[in-house]
Amino acid sequence: MILHDFIYEWDGKTTKGEKPVSWWPGSYHVKIVKLGTDKNNISYLVPIAVILKNAKTQPSMMNTSLKNYIHNFAQKLSKEYNLNISKTLWIEIDDKIRVAVLTPVQKNVPETLYSISWRSIRPNELAMIKPYIFDM
């Protein structure tokens, strides 16, 4: 079930003392999808998927990739849409469909830092999101 479907834009500037998604402007088409509902005492380990595709909305806008900034983007979306970063499947559609793996790194800082790695999407994950990516 699609919970949200929108274009997320950022200007690369800091506002309200928060770090921007990246220091370069960009935009992404975002779909937040509920993969399933808990029933019969069975719970999904990862019940939500966030599907992302670069959406260059203005000719002057750069084609900024989230590859190196996915942790900033995930933190902003998680805060705005009440998502649990570790229980969300972060998927980027580009030439390939890849999944971001965000691993919290414990340091003595006020905010959580993440180690980022990318992997290919698994066949079962692709089967679950296939109905939602046809128009992206």
mmCIF file of C-alpha atoms in Angstrom:
data_model
loop_
_atom_site.group_PDB
_atom_site.id
_atom_site.type_symbol
_atom_site.label_atom_id
_atom_site.label_comp_id
_atom_site.label_asym_id
_atom_site.label_seq_id
_atom_site.Cartn_x
_atom_site.Cartn_y
_atom_site.Cartn_z
ATOM 1 C CA MET A 1 0.000 0.000 0.000
ATOM 2 C CA ILE A 2 1.388 3.434 -0.969
ATOM 3 C CA LEU A 3 1.463 5.669 2.095
ATOM 4 C CA HIS A 4 3.072 8.713 0.437
ATOM 5 C CA ASP A 5 4.059 9.615 -3.134
ATOM 6 C CA PHE A 6 5.803 12.959 -3.685
ATOM 7 C CA ILE A 7 8.808 14.871 -5.035
ATOM 8 C CA TYR A 8 11.291 15.853 -2.312
ATOM 9 C CA GLU A 9 13.464 18.869 -3.157
ATOM 10 C CA TRP A 10 16.296 20.487 -1.264
ATOM 11 C CA ASP A 11 18.264 23.619 -2.041
ATOM 12 C CA GLY A 12 21.597 22.650 -0.480
ATOM 13 C CA LYS A 13 21.386 25.336 2.167
ATOM 14 C CA THR A 14 21.085 24.934 5.884
ATOM 15 C CA THR A 15 17.856 25.948 7.588
ATOM 16 C CA LYS A 16 16.883 25.964 11.241
ATOM 17 C CA GLY A 17 20.418 24.906 12.132
ATOM 18 C CA GLU A 18 19.893 21.510 10.468
ATOM 19 C CA LYS A 19 22.287 20.020 7.970
ATOM 20 C CA PRO A 20 20.771 19.808 4.454
ATOM 21 C CA VAL A 21 20.391 16.506 2.631
ATOM 22 C CA SER A 22 23.496 17.511 0.654
ATOM 23 C CA TRP A 23 25.281 20.796 0.036
ATOM 24 C CA TRP A 24 24.184 20.628 -3.612
ATOM 25 C CA PRO A 25 20.538 21.150 -4.632
ATOM 26 C CA GLY A 26 18.569 18.173 -5.857
ATOM 27 C CA SER A 27 15.241 16.396 -5.955
ATOM 28 C CA TYR A 28 13.972 12.834 -5.772
ATOM 29 C CA HIS A 29 10.675 11.131 -6.507
ATOM 30 C CA VAL A 30 9.821 9.331 -3.252
ATOM 31 C CA LYS A 31 7.303 6.597 -2.562
ATOM 32 C CA ILE A 32 6.835 5.358 0.970
ATOM 33 C CA VAL A 33 5.231 1.931 0.798
ATOM 34 C CA LYS A 34 3.858 -0.359 3.479
ATOM 35 C CA LEU A 35 4.984 -3.832 2.442
ATOM 36 C CA GLY A 36 2.545 -5.768 4.569
ATOM 37 C CA THR A 37 0.486 -5.843 7.699
ATOM 38 C CA ASP A 38 1.224 -7.868 10.786
ATOM 39 C CA LYS A 39 -1.311 -10.665 11.183
ATOM 40 C CA ASN A 40 -1.537 -14.191 12.551
ATOM 41 C CA ASN A 41 1.319 -13.475 14.973
ATOM 42 C CA ILE A 42 3.664 -12.843 12.031
ATOM 43 C CA SER A 43 5.502 -9.525 11.905
ATOM 44 C CA TYR A 44 7.558 -8.085 9.067
ATOM 45 C CA LEU A 45 11.160 -7.367 10.041
ATOM 46 C CA VAL A 46 11.185 -4.529 7.517
ATOM 47 C CA PRO A 47 7.562 -3.394 7.056
ATOM 48 C CA ILE A 48 8.241 -0.163 5.114
ATOM 49 C CA ALA A 49 10.104 0.560 1.870
ATOM 50 C CA VAL A 50 11.183 3.988 0.700
ATOM 51 C CA ILE A 51 11.642 3.922 -3.072
ATOM 52 C CA LEU A 52 13.720 6.739 -4.528
ATOM 53 C CA LYS A 53 14.419 7.929 -8.048
ATOM 54 C CA ASN A 54 16.268 11.051 -9.097
ATOM 55 C CA ALA A 55 13.780 13.661 -10.341
ATOM 56 C CA LYS A 56 15.527 16.589 -11.955
ATOM 57 C CA THR A 57 12.664 19.099 -11.666
ATOM 58 C CA GLN A 58 14.433 22.220 -12.977
ATOM 59 C CA PRO A 59 16.795 22.480 -15.965
ATOM 60 C CA SER A 60 19.371 24.380 -13.888
ATOM 61 C CA MET A 61 19.290 21.762 -11.111
ATOM 62 C CA MET A 62 22.169 19.331 -10.815
ATOM 63 C CA ASN A 63 21.529 15.618 -10.925
ATOM 64 C CA THR A 64 22.656 15.177 -7.312
ATOM 65 C CA SER A 65 22.824 11.541 -6.282
ATOM 66 C CA LEU A 66 21.908 10.334 -2.809
ATOM 67 C CA LYS A 67 24.623 7.682 -2.944
ATOM 68 C CA ASN A 68 26.819 9.532 -0.429
ATOM 69 C CA TYR A 69 24.011 11.388 1.365
ATOM 70 C CA ILE A 70 21.416 8.676 1.947
ATOM 71 C CA HIS A 71 21.940 8.841 5.722
ATOM 72 C CA ASN A 72 21.025 12.564 5.804
ATOM 73 C CA PHE A 73 18.018 11.916 3.574
ATOM 74 C CA ALA A 74 16.909 8.927 5.660
ATOM 75 C CA GLN A 75 17.166 10.939 8.883
ATOM 76 C CA LYS A 76 15.046 13.786 7.449
ATOM 77 C CA LEU A 77 12.369 11.459 6.034
ATOM 78 C CA SER A 78 12.317 9.348 9.188
ATOM 79 C CA LYS A 79 11.721 12.432 11.284
ATOM 80 C CA GLU A 80 9.022 13.852 8.967
ATOM 81 C CA TYR A 81 7.145 10.577 8.373
ATOM 82 C CA ASN A 82 7.798 8.766 11.659
ATOM 83 C CA LEU A 83 9.888 5.960 10.129
ATOM 84 C CA ASN A 84 12.358 3.700 11.889
ATOM 85 C CA ILE A 85 15.563 3.899 9.813
ATOM 86 C CA SER A 86 16.653 0.367 10.681
ATOM 87 C CA LYS A 87 13.220 -1.142 9.889
ATOM 88 C CA THR A 88 12.915 0.587 6.519
ATOM 89 C CA LEU A 89 14.150 -0.708 3.175
ATOM 90 C CA TRP A 90 15.897 2.235 1.427
ATOM 91 C CA ILE A 91 15.814 1.562 -2.338
ATOM 92 C CA GLU A 92 17.257 3.746 -5.099
ATOM 93 C CA ILE A 93 16.248 3.228 -8.712
ATOM 94 C CA ASP A 94 18.921 4.282 -11.173
ATOM 95 C CA ASP A 95 20.642 2.254 -13.894
ATOM 96 C CA LYS A 96 20.399 -0.525 -11.332
ATOM 97 C CA ILE A 97 18.088 -0.964 -8.369
ATOM 98 C CA ARG A 98 20.153 -0.840 -5.193
ATOM 99 C CA VAL A 99 19.429 -0.998 -1.483
ATOM 100 C CA ALA A 100 21.176 1.191 1.065
ATOM 101 C CA VAL A 101 22.350 -0.520 4.237
ATOM 102 C CA LEU A 102 22.584 2.041 7.048
ATOM 103 C CA THR A 103 24.459 0.751 10.077
ATOM 104 C CA PRO A 104 24.551 2.959 13.183
ATOM 105 C CA VAL A 105 28.055 3.767 14.391
ATOM 106 C CA GLN A 106 28.257 4.474 18.118
ATOM 107 C CA LYS A 107 30.300 7.563 18.920
ATOM 108 C CA ASN A 108 30.124 10.121 21.693
ATOM 109 C CA VAL A 109 28.093 12.611 19.682
ATOM 110 C CA PRO A 110 24.538 13.893 20.107
ATOM 111 C CA GLU A 111 23.289 12.508 16.774
ATOM 112 C CA THR A 112 23.578 8.990 15.385
ATOM 113 C CA LEU A 113 26.180 8.529 12.671
ATOM 114 C CA TYR A 114 25.778 5.833 10.033
ATOM 115 C CA SER A 115 28.080 3.620 8.035
ATOM 116 C CA ILE A 116 26.679 3.348 4.501
ATOM 117 C CA SER A 117 26.980 0.490 2.054
ATOM 118 C CA TRP A 118 24.988 -0.371 -1.045
ATOM 119 C CA ARG A 119 23.970 -3.767 -2.352
ATOM 120 C CA SER A 120 21.924 -5.120 -5.240
ATOM 121 C CA ILE A 121 18.268 -5.659 -4.547
ATOM 122 C CA ARG A 122 17.326 -9.252 -3.746
ATOM 123 C CA PRO A 123 14.751 -11.076 -5.906
ATOM 124 C CA ASN A 124 12.186 -11.281 -3.079
ATOM 125 C CA GLU A 125 12.547 -7.538 -2.358
ATOM 126 C CA LEU A 126 12.158 -6.711 -6.044
ATOM 127 C CA ALA A 127 9.004 -8.843 -6.208
ATOM 128 C CA MET A 128 7.513 -6.903 -3.277
ATOM 129 C CA ILE A 129 8.180 -3.439 -4.760
ATOM 130 C CA LYS A 130 7.586 -4.231 -8.447
ATOM 131 C CA PRO A 131 3.932 -3.024 -8.409
ATOM 132 C CA TYR A 132 5.071 0.373 -7.080
ATOM 133 C CA ILE A 133 7.889 1.226 -9.499
ATOM 134 C CA PHE A 134 6.096 1.131 -12.857
ATOM 135 C CA ASP A 135 5.551 4.924 -12.954
ATOM 136 C CA MET A 136 8.855 6.064 -11.521
#
